[in-house]
PDB file of C-alpha atoms in Angstrom:
ATOM      1  CA  MET T   1     -21.713 -41.939  -0.567  1.00 64.00           C
ATOM      2  CA  GLY T   2     -20.354 -41.143   2.815  1.00 71.00           C
ATOM      3  CA  PRO T   3     -16.471 -40.580   3.185  1.00 64.00           C
ATOM      4  CA  ALA T   4     -15.783 -44.062   5.028  1.00 66.00           C
ATOM      5  CA  CYS T   5     -17.560 -45.897   2.194  1.00 73.00           C
ATOM      6  CA  ALA T   6     -15.292 -44.039  -0.154  1.00 70.00           C
ATOM      7  CA  LEU T   7     -12.244 -44.749   1.782  1.00 64.00           C
ATOM      8  CA  ALA T   8     -13.060 -48.394   1.551  1.00 70.00           C
ATOM      9  CA  LEU T   9     -13.513 -48.260  -1.845  1.00 75.00           C
ATOM     10  CA  ARG T  10     -10.360 -46.751  -2.441  1.00 73.00           C
ATOM     11  CA  ALA T  11      -8.511 -48.998  -0.746  1.00 74.00           C
ATOM     12  CA  LEU T  12      -9.566 -51.928  -3.155  1.00 79.00           C
ATOM     13  CA  GLU T  13      -7.821 -50.453  -6.032  1.00 82.00           C
ATOM     14  CA  PRO T  14      -4.636 -51.477  -7.082  1.00 86.00           C
ATOM     15  CA  ALA T  15      -1.499 -49.036  -5.917  1.00 92.00           C
ATOM     16  CA  GLY T  16       0.487 -47.377  -8.693  1.00 93.00           C
ATOM     17  CA  PRO T  17       3.717 -49.018  -9.070  1.00 97.00           C
ATOM     18  CA  TYR T  18       5.861 -45.728  -9.134  1.00 98.00           C
ATOM     19  CA  VAL T  19       9.405 -45.442  -8.853  1.00 99.00           C
ATOM     20  CA  ALA T  20      11.695 -42.084  -8.416  1.00 99.00           C
ATOM     21  CA  GLY T  21      15.447 -41.956  -9.563  1.00 97.00           C
ATOM     22  CA  ASP T  22      18.344 -40.900  -7.656  1.00 94.00           C
ATOM     23  CA  VAL T  23      20.587 -38.122  -9.457  1.00 95.00           C
ATOM     24  CA  LEU T  24      23.205 -38.528  -7.536  1.00 93.00           C
ATOM     25  CA  ARG T  25      24.106 -41.798  -9.357  1.00 93.00           C
ATOM     26  CA  ASN T  26      22.181 -41.468 -12.498  1.00 94.00           C
ATOM     27  CA  GLY T  27      20.499 -38.461 -14.667  1.00 94.00           C
ATOM     28  CA  PRO T  28      17.116 -39.149 -15.850  1.00 96.00           C
ATOM     29  CA  SER T  29      17.413 -40.518 -19.254  1.00 97.00           C
ATOM     30  CA  GLN T  30      20.080 -42.845 -17.839  1.00 98.00           C
ATOM     31  CA  THR T  31      17.296 -44.195 -15.161  1.00 98.00           C
ATOM     32  CA  GLU T  32      15.026 -44.292 -17.686  1.00 98.00           C
ATOM     33  CA  GLY T  33      17.202 -46.469 -20.084  1.00 98.00           C
ATOM     34  CA  LEU T  34      17.827 -48.503 -17.296  1.00 98.00           C
ATOM     35  CA  LEU T  35      14.190 -49.338 -16.433  1.00 99.00           C
ATOM     36  CA  ARG T  36      13.491 -49.998 -19.707  1.00 98.00           C
ATOM     37  CA  ARG T  37      16.090 -52.439 -20.244  1.00 98.00           C
ATOM     38  CA  ALA T  38      14.884 -54.533 -17.304  1.00 98.00           C
ATOM     39  CA  GLY T  39      11.665 -54.922 -19.721  1.00 99.00           C
ATOM     40  CA  LEU T  40       9.561 -52.515 -16.916  1.00 99.00           C
ATOM     41  CA  SER T  41       8.226 -50.083 -19.378  1.00 99.00           C
ATOM     42  CA  PRO T  42       8.397 -47.025 -17.362  1.00 99.00           C
ATOM     43  CA  ARG T  43       6.273 -43.879 -18.440  1.00 98.00           C
ATOM     44  CA  GLN T  44       7.197 -40.148 -17.129  1.00 98.00           C
ATOM     45  CA  THR T  45       5.034 -38.532 -14.477  1.00 98.00           C
ATOM     46  CA  LEU T  46       4.542 -35.303 -13.766  1.00 97.00           C
ATOM     47  CA  LEU T  47       7.020 -35.372 -11.443  1.00 98.00           C
ATOM     48  CA  PRO T  48      10.674 -34.674 -12.316  1.00 98.00           C
ATOM     49  CA  VAL T  49      13.060 -38.403 -12.568  1.00 98.00           C
ATOM     50  CA  SER T  50       9.725 -40.292 -11.370  1.00 98.00           C
ATOM     51  CA  TRP T  51       8.013 -43.062 -13.628  1.00 99.00           C
ATOM     52  CA  ILE T  52       5.249 -45.467 -13.254  1.00 98.00           C
ATOM     53  CA  LEU T  53       5.960 -48.912 -14.457  1.00 98.00           C
ATOM     54  CA  SER T  54       3.646 -50.400 -16.838  1.00 98.00           C
ATOM     55  CA  SER T  55       5.541 -53.821 -16.573  1.00 98.00           C
ATOM     56  CA  PRO T  56       6.616 -53.694 -12.863  1.00 98.00           C
ATOM     57  CA  ALA T  57       6.490 -57.461 -12.260  1.00 97.00           C
ATOM     58  CA  GLY T  58      10.569 -57.721 -12.827  1.00 98.00           C
ATOM     59  CA  LEU T  59      11.374 -54.776 -10.344  1.00 98.00           C
ATOM     60  CA  ALA T  60      12.850 -56.766  -7.562  1.00 96.00           C
ATOM     61  CA  SER T  61      15.015 -59.215  -9.395  1.00 98.00           C
ATOM     62  CA  SER T  62      16.372 -56.190 -11.667  1.00 98.00           C
ATOM     63  CA  GLY T  63      18.398 -55.482  -9.331  1.00 98.00           C
ATOM     64  CA  LEU T  64      18.015 -51.934  -9.499  1.00 98.00           C
ATOM     65  CA  VAL T  65      16.540 -51.247  -6.206  1.00 98.00           C
ATOM     66  CA  GLU T  66      19.487 -52.960  -4.498  1.00 97.00           C
ATOM     67  CA  THR T  67      21.770 -50.169  -6.399  1.00 97.00           C
ATOM     68  CA  CYS T  68      19.079 -47.516  -5.512  1.00 97.00           C
ATOM     69  CA  ASP T  69      19.036 -46.532  -9.218  1.00 97.00           C
ATOM     70  CA  ALA T  70      15.499 -46.969  -8.833  1.00 98.00           C
ATOM     71  CA  VAL T  71      13.374 -45.735  -5.499  1.00 98.00           C
ATOM     72  CA  PRO T  72       9.844 -47.643  -5.344  1.00 98.00           C
ATOM     73  CA  CYS T  73       7.461 -45.067  -3.320  1.00 98.00           C
ATOM     74  CA  ASP T  74       4.117 -43.560  -4.183  1.00 98.00           C
ATOM     75  CA  LEU T  75       3.688 -40.445  -6.479  1.00 98.00           C
ATOM     76  CA  ALA T  76       2.306 -38.693  -3.431  1.00 98.00           C
ATOM     77  CA  SER T  77       5.223 -39.618  -0.835  1.00 98.00           C
ATOM     78  CA  GLN T  78       7.726 -38.120  -3.809  1.00 98.00           C
ATOM     79  CA  ALA T  79       5.475 -34.956  -3.723  1.00 99.00           C
ATOM     80  CA  VAL T  80       5.791 -34.364  -0.469  1.00 99.00           C
ATOM     81  CA  ALA T  81       9.394 -34.937  -0.228  1.00 98.00           C
ATOM     82  CA  TRP T  82       9.835 -32.230  -3.095  1.00 98.00           C
ATOM     83  CA  LEU T  83       7.710 -29.634  -1.319  1.00 99.00           C
ATOM     84  CA  CYS T  84       9.850 -30.419   1.668  1.00 99.00           C
ATOM     85  CA  SER T  85      13.087 -30.555  -0.253  1.00 98.00           C
ATOM     86  CA  PRO T  86      16.303 -28.479   1.302  1.00 98.00           C
ATOM     87  CA  GLU T  87      17.665 -25.787  -0.024  1.00 98.00           C
ATOM     88  CA  PRO T  88      21.135 -26.649  -1.608  1.00 98.00           C
ATOM     89  CA  GLY T  89      23.819 -26.284   0.800  1.00 98.00           C
ATOM     90  CA  SER T  90      21.629 -25.922   3.815  1.00 99.00           C
ATOM     91  CA  SER T  91      20.953 -28.121   6.422  1.00 99.00           C
ATOM     92  CA  LEU T  92      18.211 -30.188   7.236  1.00 99.00           C
ATOM     93  CA  LEU T  93      17.055 -32.579  10.258  1.00 99.00           C
ATOM     94  CA  GLU T  94      14.728 -35.392   9.257  1.00 99.00           C
ATOM     95  CA  VAL T  95      12.740 -36.839  12.384  1.00 99.00           C
ATOM     96  CA  GLY T  96      11.289 -40.497  11.253  1.00 99.00           C
ATOM     97  CA  GLN T  97      13.641 -41.747   8.520  1.00 99.00           C
ATOM     98  CA  GLY T  98      12.881 -45.511   9.020  1.00 98.00           C
ATOM     99  CA  ARG T  99      15.172 -47.263   5.991  1.00 98.00           C
ATOM    100  CA  GLY T 100      15.727 -43.901   4.349  1.00 98.00           C
ATOM    101  CA  THR T 101      13.373 -43.739   1.412  1.00 98.00           C
ATOM    102  CA  LYS T 102      12.302 -40.213   2.023  1.00 98.00           C
ATOM    103  CA  THR T 103      15.956 -39.120   2.761  1.00 99.00           C
ATOM    104  CA  ILE T 104      16.789 -40.369  -0.918  1.00 98.00           C
ATOM    105  CA  LEU T 105      13.908 -38.331  -2.095  1.00 98.00           C
ATOM    106  CA  LEU T 106      15.081 -35.195  -0.262  1.00 98.00           C
ATOM    107  CA  GLN T 107      18.464 -35.080  -1.313  1.00 98.00           C
ATOM    108  CA  SER T 108      17.988 -36.059  -5.099  1.00 97.00           C
ATOM    109  CA  ALA T 109      15.283 -32.915  -5.252  1.00 98.00           C
ATOM    110  CA  ALA T 110      17.622 -30.856  -3.506  1.00 98.00           C
ATOM    111  CA  ALA T 111      20.627 -32.146  -5.934  1.00 97.00           C
ATOM    112  CA  GLN T 112      18.130 -31.257  -8.940  1.00 96.00           C
ATOM    113  CA  ARG T 113      17.805 -27.823  -7.571  1.00 95.00           C
ATOM    114  CA  GLY T 114      21.587 -27.059  -7.629  1.00 96.00           C
ATOM    115  CA  GLY T 115      23.125 -29.320  -4.773  1.00 97.00           C
ATOM    116  CA  THR T 116      22.711 -31.585  -1.924  1.00 97.00           C
ATOM    117  CA  ALA T 117      21.994 -30.601   1.564  1.00 98.00           C
ATOM    118  CA  ARG T 118      23.533 -31.407   4.891  1.00 98.00           C
ATOM    119  CA  VAL T 119      21.241 -34.264   6.453  1.00 99.00           C
ATOM    120  CA  SER T 120      21.110 -35.312   9.982  1.00 99.00           C
ATOM    121  CA  ALA T 121      18.063 -38.375  10.013  1.00 99.00           C
ATOM    122  CA  VAL T 122      16.535 -39.599  13.391  1.00 99.00           C
ATOM    123  CA  GLU T 123      15.294 -42.817  13.500  1.00 99.00           C
ATOM    124  CA  VAL T 124      14.736 -45.292  17.108  1.00 98.00           C
ATOM    125  CA  ASP T 125      14.766 -48.558  15.624  1.00 98.00           C
ATOM    126  CA  GLN T 126      18.297 -49.467  15.388  1.00 98.00           C
ATOM    127  CA  ALA T 127      17.825 -52.152  12.601  1.00 99.00           C
ATOM    128  CA  LYS T 128      16.220 -49.238  10.384  1.00 99.00           C
ATOM    129  CA  VAL T 129      19.162 -47.209  11.072  1.00 99.00           C
ATOM    130  CA  ARG T 130      21.737 -49.911   9.863  1.00 99.00           C
ATOM    131  CA  LEU T 131      19.623 -50.604   6.855  1.00 98.00           C
ATOM    132  CA  ALA T 132      19.292 -46.802   5.647  1.00 99.00           C
ATOM    133  CA  ARG T 133      23.365 -46.300   6.653  1.00 99.00           C
ATOM    134  CA  SER T 134      23.538 -49.144   3.984  1.00 98.00           C
ATOM    135  CA  ARG T 135      21.537 -47.257   1.431  1.00 98.00           C
ATOM    136  CA  MET T 136      23.081 -44.012   2.262  1.00 98.00           C
ATOM    137  CA  GLU T 137      26.586 -45.516   0.857  1.00 97.00           C
ATOM    138  CA  ARG T 138      24.780 -47.062  -2.188  1.00 97.00           C
ATOM    139  CA  ALA T 139      22.813 -43.756  -3.124  1.00 97.00           C
ATOM    140  CA  GLY T 140      26.061 -41.561  -2.957  1.00 96.00           C
ATOM    141  CA  LEU T 141      24.491 -39.951  -0.026  1.00 98.00           C
ATOM    142  CA  SER T 142      26.946 -41.115   2.761  1.00 97.00           C
ATOM    143  CA  ASP T 143      29.113 -38.138   2.832  1.00 97.00           C
ATOM    144  CA  VAL T 144      26.223 -35.646   3.457  1.00 98.00           C
ATOM    145  CA  THR T 145      23.986 -37.638   5.368  1.00 98.00           C
ATOM    146  CA  ARG T 146      24.050 -38.624   9.193  1.00 98.00           C
ATOM    147  CA  CYS T 147      21.885 -41.391  10.325  1.00 99.00           C
ATOM    148  CA  VAL T 148      21.321 -41.298  14.300  1.00 99.00           C
ATOM    149  CA  CYS T 149      19.297 -44.014  16.143  1.00 98.00           C
ATOM    150  CA  TRP T 150      17.329 -41.432  18.782  1.00 98.00           C
ATOM    151  CA  ASP T 151      13.773 -41.082  19.755  1.00 98.00           C
ATOM    152  CA  GLY T 152      12.235 -38.267  18.191  1.00 98.00           C
ATOM    153  CA  ARG T 153      10.430 -37.157  21.007  1.00 98.00           C
ATOM    154  CA  GLU T 154      13.879 -36.385  22.654  1.00 98.00           C
ATOM    155  CA  LEU T 155      15.018 -33.817  20.628  1.00 98.00           C
ATOM    156  CA  ASP T 156      14.543 -30.537  22.873  1.00 95.00           C
ATOM    157  CA  GLY T 157      17.196 -31.614  25.393  1.00 89.00           C
ATOM    158  CA  GLU T 158      20.423 -30.539  26.286  1.00 86.00           C
ATOM    159  CA  SER T 159      22.679 -33.701  25.982  1.00 92.00           C
ATOM    160  CA  LEU T 160      22.012 -34.796  22.148  1.00 97.00           C
ATOM    161  CA  PRO T 161      24.909 -36.365  19.515  1.00 96.00           C
ATOM    162  CA  SER T 162      26.424 -33.886  17.680  1.00 96.00           C
ATOM    163  CA  ALA T 163      24.973 -34.551  14.599  1.00 97.00           C
ATOM    164  CA  LEU T 164      21.529 -33.427  16.192  1.00 98.00           C
ATOM    165  CA  SER T 165      22.881 -30.305  18.419  1.00 94.00           C
ATOM    166  CA  GLY T 166      22.274 -27.023  17.519  1.00 95.00           C
ATOM    167  CA  GLU T 167      19.594 -25.554  15.019  1.00 98.00           C
ATOM    168  CA  PHE T 168      18.585 -26.485  11.040  1.00 99.00           C
ATOM    169  CA  ASP T 169      17.436 -24.636   8.568  1.00 99.00           C
ATOM    170  CA  ARG T 170      14.670 -27.042   7.763  1.00 99.00           C
ATOM    171  CA  VAL T 171      12.890 -29.634  10.164  1.00 99.00           C
ATOM    172  CA  PHE T 172      11.529 -32.286   8.409  1.00 99.00           C
ATOM    173  CA  VAL T 173       8.913 -34.727  10.619  1.00 99.00           C
ATOM    174  CA  ASP T 174       7.750 -37.910   9.112  1.00 99.00           C
ATOM    175  CA  ALA T 175       5.629 -38.837  11.889  1.00 99.00           C
ATOM    176  CA  PRO T 176       4.889 -42.200  12.461  1.00 97.00           C
ATOM    177  CA  CYS T 177       1.055 -42.762  11.978  1.00 97.00           C
ATOM    178  CA  SER T 178      -1.679 -45.266  11.410  1.00 96.00           C
ATOM    179  CA  GLY T 179      -1.492 -45.766   7.722  1.00 95.00           C
ATOM    180  CA  THR T 180      -4.537 -45.497   6.822  1.00 94.00           C
ATOM    181  CA  GLY T 181      -3.737 -43.298   3.643  1.00 95.00           C
ATOM    182  CA  THR T 182      -1.731 -46.456   2.224  1.00 95.00           C
ATOM    183  CA  MET T 183      -4.041 -49.227   2.810  1.00 92.00           C
ATOM    184  CA  ARG T 184      -3.921 -50.125  -1.195  1.00 91.00           C
ATOM    185  CA  ARG T 185      -0.514 -51.025  -0.625  1.00 92.00           C
ATOM    186  CA  HIS T 186      -1.138 -52.501   2.873  1.00 90.00           C
ATOM    187  CA  PRO T 187      -4.672 -53.673   3.436  1.00 88.00           C
ATOM    188  CA  GLU T 188      -3.899 -55.352   6.855  1.00 88.00           C
ATOM    189  CA  THR T 189      -3.983 -52.054   8.202  1.00 88.00           C
ATOM    190  CA  ALA T 190      -7.577 -51.706   8.517  1.00 81.00           C
ATOM    191  CA  TRP T 191      -7.463 -55.067  10.798  1.00 84.00           C
ATOM    192  CA  ALA T 192      -4.739 -53.382  12.975  1.00 85.00           C
ATOM    193  CA  LEU T 193      -5.926 -50.134  14.303  1.00 86.00           C
ATOM    194  CA  GLU T 194      -7.777 -49.706  17.276  1.00 88.00           C
ATOM    195  CA  PRO T 195     -10.158 -46.906  17.660  1.00 87.00           C
ATOM    196  CA  ALA T 196      -8.167 -45.942  21.043  1.00 85.00           C
ATOM    197  CA  SER T 197      -5.098 -45.833  19.321  1.00 87.00           C
ATOM    198  CA  VAL T 198      -6.364 -43.446  16.451  1.00 88.00           C
ATOM    199  CA  ARG T 199      -8.292 -41.091  19.097  1.00 90.00           C
ATOM    200  CA  ASP T 200      -5.622 -40.948  21.592  1.00 94.00           C
ATOM    201  CA  ALA T 201      -2.059 -42.563  21.544  1.00 95.00           C
ATOM    202  CA  LEU T 202      -0.815 -41.788  18.238  1.00 97.00           C
ATOM    203  CA  PRO T 203      -1.960 -38.191  18.495  1.00 98.00           C
ATOM    204  CA  ALA T 204      -0.196 -37.658  21.568  1.00 98.00           C
ATOM    205  CA  MET T 205       3.042 -39.383  19.957  1.00 98.00           C
ATOM    206  CA  GLN T 206       2.652 -37.130  17.047  1.00 99.00           C
ATOM    207  CA  LEU T 207       2.498 -34.160  19.113  1.00 99.00           C
ATOM    208  CA  ALA T 208       4.683 -34.758  21.110  1.00 99.00           C
ATOM    209  CA  ILE T 209       7.219 -35.161  18.282  1.00 99.00           C
ATOM    210  CA  LEU T 210       6.446 -32.634  16.317  1.00 99.00           C
ATOM    211  CA  SER T 211       6.833 -30.323  19.702  1.00 99.00           C
ATOM    212  CA  SER T 212      10.338 -31.567  20.573  1.00 99.00           C
ATOM    213  CA  ALA T 213      11.661 -31.534  16.788  1.00 99.00           C
ATOM    214  CA  ALA T 214      10.525 -27.893  16.669  1.00 99.00           C
ATOM    215  CA  ALA T 215      12.998 -26.913  19.026  1.00 98.00           C
ATOM    216  CA  ARG T 216      15.951 -27.421  16.339  1.00 99.00           C
ATOM    217  CA  VAL T 217      14.314 -25.353  14.163  1.00 99.00           C
ATOM    218  CA  ARG T 218      16.320 -22.047  13.614  1.00 99.00           C
ATOM    219  CA  VAL T 219      14.331 -18.747  14.140  1.00 99.00           C
ATOM    220  CA  GLY T 220      13.487 -18.062  10.162  1.00 99.00           C
ATOM    221  CA  GLY T 221      13.629 -21.562   9.562  1.00 99.00           C
ATOM    222  CA  THR T 222      10.939 -24.054   8.443  1.00 99.00           C
ATOM    223  CA  LEU T 223       9.099 -26.960  10.168  1.00 99.00           C
ATOM    224  CA  CYS T 224       7.145 -29.794   7.874  1.00 99.00           C
ATOM    225  CA  TYR T 225       4.539 -31.902   9.581  1.00 99.00           C
ATOM    226  CA  ALA T 226       3.823 -35.329   7.312  1.00 99.00           C
ATOM    227  CA  THR T 227       1.904 -38.521   8.005  1.00 99.00           C
ATOM    228  CA  CYS T 228       0.608 -40.974   5.352  1.00 98.00           C
ATOM    229  CA  SER T 229      -3.024 -40.873   7.513  1.00 97.00           C
ATOM    230  CA  LEU T 230      -6.388 -39.428   5.956  1.00 95.00           C
ATOM    231  CA  LEU T 231      -7.490 -38.827   9.736  1.00 96.00           C
ATOM    232  CA  LYS T 232      -8.371 -35.359  11.350  1.00 97.00           C
ATOM    233  CA  GLU T 233      -7.302 -36.973  14.373  1.00 98.00           C
ATOM    234  CA  GLU T 234      -3.494 -37.314  13.133  1.00 98.00           C
ATOM    235  CA  ASP T 235      -3.204 -34.472  11.194  1.00 99.00           C
ATOM    236  CA  GLU T 236      -5.312 -31.261  11.591  1.00 98.00           C
ATOM    237  CA  ALA T 237      -5.898 -31.519  15.352  1.00 98.00           C
ATOM    238  CA  VAL T 238      -2.266 -32.519  15.869  1.00 99.00           C
ATOM    239  CA  VAL T 239      -1.459 -29.176  13.858  1.00 99.00           C
ATOM    240  CA  ASP T 240      -3.953 -27.330  15.930  1.00 99.00           C
ATOM    241  CA  ALA T 241      -2.960 -28.534  19.183  1.00 99.00           C
ATOM    242  CA  PHE T 242       0.705 -28.046  18.335  1.00 99.00           C
ATOM    243  CA  LEU T 243       0.120 -24.251  17.259  1.00 98.00           C
ATOM    244  CA  SER T 244      -1.785 -23.591  20.766  1.00 98.00           C
ATOM    245  CA  GLY T 245       1.410 -25.063  22.867  1.00 97.00           C
ATOM    246  CA  ASN T 246       4.667 -25.646  22.026  1.00 95.00           C
ATOM    247  CA  GLY T 247       4.225 -24.198  18.782  1.00 98.00           C
ATOM    248  CA  ALA T 248       3.385 -20.617  19.982  1.00 96.00           C
ATOM    249  CA  GLY T 249       6.925 -19.344  17.960  1.00 98.00           C
ATOM    250  CA  PHE T 250       5.841 -20.816  14.825  1.00 99.00           C
ATOM    251  CA  SER T 251       3.411 -19.539  12.004  1.00 99.00           C
ATOM    252  CA  PRO T 252       1.332 -21.751   9.616  1.00 99.00           C
ATOM    253  CA  VAL T 253       2.514 -21.615   6.022  1.00 99.00           C
ATOM    254  CA  ASP T 254       1.407 -22.789   2.500  1.00 99.00           C
ATOM    255  CA  PRO T 255       4.170 -25.489   1.473  1.00 99.00           C
ATOM    256  CA  ARG T 256       3.685 -24.354  -1.783  1.00 99.00           C
ATOM    257  CA  THR T 257       5.802 -21.194  -0.538  1.00 98.00           C
ATOM    258  CA  LEU T 258       8.635 -23.692   0.297  1.00 96.00           C
ATOM    259  CA  GLY T 259      11.367 -23.612  -2.161  1.00 93.00           C
ATOM    260  CA  GLY T 260      10.318 -27.012  -3.617  1.00 97.00           C
ATOM    261  CA  TYR T 261       7.526 -26.264  -5.197  1.00 98.00           C
ATOM    262  CA  GLY T 262       8.824 -23.060  -7.168  1.00 96.00           C
ATOM    263  CA  SER T 263      11.179 -25.839  -8.876  1.00 96.00           C
ATOM    264  CA  LEU T 264       8.563 -27.818  -9.987  1.00 98.00           C
ATOM    265  CA  PRO T 265       7.726 -27.569 -14.413  1.00 97.00           C
ATOM    266  CA  THR T 266       3.820 -26.387 -14.616  1.00 98.00           C
ATOM    267  CA  GLY T 267       2.309 -29.787 -14.826  1.00 98.00           C
ATOM    268  CA  ALA T 268       3.255 -30.915 -11.371  1.00 98.00           C
ATOM    269  CA  ARG T 269       2.792 -27.646  -9.737  1.00 98.00           C
ATOM    270  CA  GLN T 270      -1.028 -28.107 -10.868  1.00 98.00           C
ATOM    271  CA  LEU T 271      -0.753 -31.395  -9.299  1.00 98.00           C
ATOM    272  CA  VAL T 272       0.750 -30.309  -6.470  1.00 99.00           C
ATOM    273  CA  ASP T 273      -2.458 -27.186  -6.497  1.00 98.00           C
ATOM    274  CA  ALA T 274      -4.971 -30.428  -7.033  1.00 98.00           C
ATOM    275  CA  MET T 275      -3.864 -31.744  -3.527  1.00 98.00           C
ATOM    276  CA  ALA T 276      -3.757 -27.804  -1.524  1.00 99.00           C
ATOM    277  CA  THR T 277      -6.661 -27.363   0.769  1.00 98.00           C
ATOM    278  CA  ASP T 278      -8.463 -24.363   2.111  1.00 97.00           C
ATOM    279  CA  ASP T 279      -6.517 -24.465   5.341  1.00 96.00           C
ATOM    280  CA  ALA T 280      -3.385 -24.004   3.563  1.00 98.00           C
ATOM    281  CA  THR T 281      -2.098 -27.874   3.834  1.00 99.00           C
ATOM    282  CA  ILE T 282      -1.542 -30.701   1.122  1.00 99.00           C
ATOM    283  CA  ARG T 283      -3.825 -33.685   1.173  1.00 98.00           C
ATOM    284  CA  THR T 284      -2.475 -35.958  -1.824  1.00 98.00           C
ATOM    285  CA  ALA T 285      -5.717 -37.376  -2.130  1.00 95.00           C
ATOM    286  CA  ARG T 286      -7.675 -34.833  -3.368  1.00 95.00           C
ATOM    287  CA  ALA T 287      -5.610 -35.649  -6.705  1.00 96.00           C
ATOM    288  CA  ASP T 288      -6.464 -39.185  -6.390  1.00 92.00           C
ATOM    289  CA  SER T 289      -7.891 -40.603  -9.885  1.00 87.00           C
ATOM    290  CA  GLU T 290      -8.471 -44.063 -11.519  1.00 81.00           C
ATOM    291  CA  GLY T 291      -5.718 -42.553 -13.894  1.00 86.00           C
ATOM    292  CA  LEU T 292      -3.741 -41.461 -11.096  1.00 92.00           C
ATOM    293  CA  PRO T 293      -3.685 -43.469  -8.132  1.00 93.00           C
ATOM    294  CA  LEU T 294      -2.086 -41.817  -5.014  1.00 96.00           C
ATOM    295  CA  ASP T 295      -1.745 -42.773  -1.565  1.00 96.00           C
ATOM    296  CA  GLY T 296      -3.209 -40.149   1.121  1.00 97.00           C
ATOM    297  CA  HIS T 297      -0.312 -38.237   2.591  1.00 98.00           C
ATOM    298  CA  PHE T 298      -1.127 -35.337   4.745  1.00 99.00           C
ATOM    299  CA  LEU T 299       1.763 -32.439   4.859  1.00 99.00           C
ATOM    300  CA  ALA T 300       1.340 -29.172   7.025  1.00 99.00           C
ATOM    301  CA  ALA T 301       4.169 -26.321   7.231  1.00 99.00           C
ATOM    302  CA  PHE T 302       5.434 -23.618   9.780  1.00 99.00           C
ATOM    303  CA  ARG T 303       7.540 -20.805   9.911  1.00 99.00           C
ATOM    304  CA  ARG T 304       9.537 -20.011  13.601  1.00 99.00           C
ATOM    305  CA  VAL T 305       9.098 -16.360  13.947  1.00 98.00           C
ATOM    306  CA  ARG T 306      10.377 -16.175  17.439  1.00 96.00           C
TER     307      ARG T 306
END
């Protein structure tokens, strides 16, 4: 069976009904109690403050998503957020915030490691920025998170909003992509993609965002590049183009050398190890199985050396 056939077959399988908790609102036992009382039959996953729901039908009507007591997101997305989570008290720039799900995951992971970080988050869609700001308030993060409407391709200029100026300890790029790693949740993806987009337009935009965001990393700081794509054109090819161009001052590092990995329990580290590639990147689909359904995310990390 070739890779294209395997991809098509995986896309037909049901997605895992995972949720994460927000420790800024509740401790793990409190969150699990809320999920149980809502009749969702939660089972703890290998990651901290994370559950898979055996009876997920009532999640939307439970009110737990609206209050940010439960954050629906695939286990693969949670793993990426843990690996990229900022050090407590440090500064992080998130590029491609969307509606703020990863922001909550990043800050919750940081809080479990000792405290929240100072996060500035960029999103080009004003409607999503408004939603993200509302979620930050409900999640208890509005005091430590600034949501800014800005084009991620224009972070290397001089005239930036104050929340985006200066340099950051870590920059996390959650790049817009084809979404081929999430077709279990979004089967329409297969019909919406054009070959030219995957071959040319998307990689060009991803490289532009990564190159621009790199300008905001302090010397000695780290840059993380993530997609929910399974395609090398959007992942390894973008990384190679970055390192041979505007990323000449960066050195690739294994995402497992970042602080988040060392804070994980043994079972979670073993899960992440199963996702690791020989090229020191993360492909979550490597750990995908019938008993542990995972979306396909890609993660590469770099350290600024000059």
